[in-house]
Short mmCIF file of C-alpha atoms in Angstrom, two decimals:
data_model
loop_
_atom_site.label_atom_id
_atom_site.label_comp_id
_atom_site.label_asym_id
_atom_site.label_seq_id
_atom_site.Cartn_x
_atom_site.Cartn_y
_atom_site.Cartn_z
CA ILE N 1 100.82 91.67 94.48
CA PRO N 2 97.00 92.02 96.11
CA ILE N 3 96.22 95.28 96.83
CA SER N 4 92.70 95.73 98.54
CA ALA N 5 91.25 98.95 99.92
CA LEU N 6 87.87 100.93 100.96
CA ASP N 7 87.71 104.05 100.90
CA SER N 8 84.32 106.67 102.10
CA ARG N 9 83.84 110.13 102.24
CA LEU N 10 80.46 111.25 104.20
CA ILE N 11 79.61 113.90 100.96
CA ASP N 12 76.87 116.66 101.90
CA PHE N 13 74.38 115.68 98.92
CA ASP N 14 71.63 113.73 98.13
CA SER N 15 72.19 110.61 96.24
CA GLU N 16 70.93 111.51 93.29
CA LEU N 17 73.29 113.85 92.89
CA ILE N 18 76.16 111.94 93.17
CA TRP N 19 75.09 109.40 91.35
CA SER N 20 74.12 111.61 88.13
CA VAL N 21 78.01 112.83 88.40
CA LEU N 22 79.65 109.63 88.97
CA THR N 23 77.48 108.19 85.26
CA ASP N 24 77.76 111.20 83.43
CA VAL N 25 81.05 109.84 82.43
CA LYS N 26 81.59 111.94 79.17
CA ALA N 27 82.19 114.78 82.06
CA SER N 28 84.34 113.04 84.43
CA GLU N 29 87.97 114.12 82.49
CA SER N 30 86.84 117.54 83.44
CA TRP N 31 86.30 116.75 87.22
CA TRP N 32 88.46 114.10 87.69
CA PRO N 33 91.88 115.36 89.39
CA GLU N 34 95.48 116.03 87.63
CA SER N 35 96.96 113.80 90.01
CA LEU N 36 94.78 111.27 88.08
CA ARG N 37 94.96 112.80 84.45
CA VAL N 38 91.53 110.42 83.64
CA LYS N 39 91.11 109.73 79.86
CA ILE N 40 87.27 108.07 78.43
CA THR N 41 89.13 105.22 75.86
CA LYS N 42 85.31 104.28 74.80
CA LEU N 43 81.93 105.78 75.86
CA THR N 44 79.40 104.04 75.13
CA SER N 45 75.90 105.80 75.70
CA GLU N 46 74.45 103.17 78.48
CA VAL N 47 77.12 103.84 80.61
CA VAL N 48 77.99 99.60 80.76
CA GLY N 49 81.27 99.05 78.73
CA THR N 50 82.81 101.97 79.23
CA GLU N 51 86.49 101.96 79.45
CA TYR N 52 88.69 104.48 80.96
CA LYS N 53 93.28 104.46 81.31
CA ILE N 54 93.74 106.54 84.18
CA SER N 55 97.40 108.12 84.62
CA PRO N 56 98.62 108.94 88.21
CA LYS N 57 101.02 111.57 88.85
CA ASN N 58 104.26 110.03 89.30
CA GLY N 59 102.98 106.50 88.18
CA ARG N 60 102.31 103.69 85.73
CA SER N 61 98.96 103.98 83.70
CA PHE N 62 95.98 101.90 84.08
CA GLN N 63 92.73 100.38 82.44
CA CYS N 64 89.08 99.82 84.03
CA ARG N 65 85.77 99.42 82.40
CA ILE N 66 83.07 99.85 83.49
CA ILE N 67 81.25 96.48 84.08
CA GLY N 68 77.69 96.67 86.11
CA VAL N 69 75.33 100.06 86.89
CA PHE N 70 72.32 99.55 89.60
CA PRO N 71 70.64 102.50 90.85
CA PRO N 72 71.62 104.27 92.59
CA SER N 73 73.35 103.56 94.54
CA LYS N 74 76.05 100.67 93.14
CA MET N 75 78.53 100.70 90.38
CA THR N 76 80.80 97.42 89.30
CA ILE N 77 84.28 98.05 88.00
CA GLU N 78 86.71 96.10 86.55
CA TYR N 79 90.43 96.40 86.04
CA PHE N 80 91.80 95.10 82.78
CA GLY N 81 96.05 94.69 81.24
CA ASP N 82 98.90 93.62 82.19
CA PHE N 83 99.59 95.20 84.95
CA ILE N 84 96.48 95.51 86.97
CA THR N 85 93.23 92.98 87.25
CA GLY N 86 90.67 92.51 89.57
CA GLY N 87 87.58 94.29 90.64
CA GLY N 88 86.43 97.73 91.92
CA GLU N 89 82.69 99.03 93.46
CA TRP N 90 80.91 102.63 93.88
CA THR N 91 78.34 102.30 96.67
CA LEU N 92 76.17 105.38 97.72
CA GLU N 93 74.46 104.92 100.61
CA SER N 94 71.81 107.76 102.51
CA ARG N 95 71.84 109.12 105.51
CA GLY N 96 69.50 111.71 105.74
CA SER N 97 70.27 114.40 103.52
CA LYS N 98 73.47 113.61 103.27
CA THR N 99 75.44 110.27 101.30
CA LEU N 100 78.32 107.74 102.22
CA VAL N 101 80.15 107.31 99.34
CA ASN N 102 82.04 103.95 98.95
CA TYR N 103 84.79 102.93 96.76
CA GLY N 104 86.48 99.47 97.60
CA PHE N 105 88.63 97.20 95.27
CA ASN N 106 90.50 94.52 95.62
CA VAL N 107 92.90 94.20 92.50
CA GLU N 108 96.50 92.02 92.20
CA ALA N 109 99.14 94.76 90.50
CA LYS N 110 102.01 92.89 88.32
CA GLY N 111 105.59 93.32 87.70
CA LEU N 112 109.18 93.38 89.56
CA LEU N 113 108.62 97.12 89.95
CA VAL N 114 105.18 97.18 91.53
CA VAL N 115 106.46 93.98 93.56
CA LEU N 116 109.76 95.84 95.46
CA ILE N 117 107.84 99.55 95.91
CA GLY N 118 105.09 97.21 97.67
CA LYS N 119 107.86 95.85 99.75
CA ILE N 120 108.86 99.33 100.87
CA ILE N 121 105.08 101.40 100.71
CA SER N 122 102.46 100.93 101.14
CA LEU N 123 99.85 100.17 97.72
CA SER N 124 96.99 100.50 99.69
CA LYS N 125 97.82 103.44 101.23
CA ILE N 126 98.74 105.37 98.23
CA HIS N 127 95.45 103.80 96.69
CA SER N 128 93.45 105.71 99.57
CA SER N 129 95.81 108.73 99.15
CA LEU N 130 94.48 109.14 95.71
CA MET N 131 91.13 108.38 96.16
CA ALA N 132 90.54 110.50 98.75
CA GLU N 133 91.07 113.32 96.54
CA LEU N 134 88.63 111.60 94.01
CA LEU N 135 85.69 111.91 96.27
CA GLU N 136 86.72 115.24 97.62
CA TYR N 137 86.88 116.76 93.44
CA LEU N 138 83.38 114.53 93.55
CA GLU N 139 81.87 116.66 96.44
CA ALA N 140 83.68 120.10 94.82
CA GLU N 141 81.49 118.86 90.78
CA CYS N 142 78.30 118.05 93.37
CA ARG N 143 78.24 121.83 94.42
CA ARG N 144 79.44 123.23 91.02
CA ARG N 145 76.74 121.59 89.83
CA THR N 146 73.86 122.31 92.28
CA SER N 147 75.61 126.38 92.57
CA SER N 148 74.93 126.57 88.65
CA LEU N 149 70.65 125.44 88.76
CA GLN N 150 70.55 127.77 91.29
#
């Protein structure tokens, strides 16, 4: 079953700070929301090739890897494994002192349970709900890093 979504948030920080948080993959486990339980399964020093296992609360775990980093505005993600396959992309767009953070993805979810659930509820809406929380946590992590510098 195909799932597509584009989720955005205007964050009150410059793109350089947001980029540094997104590419600080080692720290992601400490600031991502508990509802998404992220675990780094392969860490690379150059970010590209880093792999994650994401285990949404009340959902099925899936894996993704960073396949492209284009500083300071784009990171591409590949979803792989037996449950979800496809791609995603973080983009940052400066808006004065703020940044529009976007995450878009287009994946194929496999399995009988996903097909049945997808007939009842919008899987894109579930994804967008979780991404709204992740974007909120991203902004909170930017705020925390800014206040710790002062």
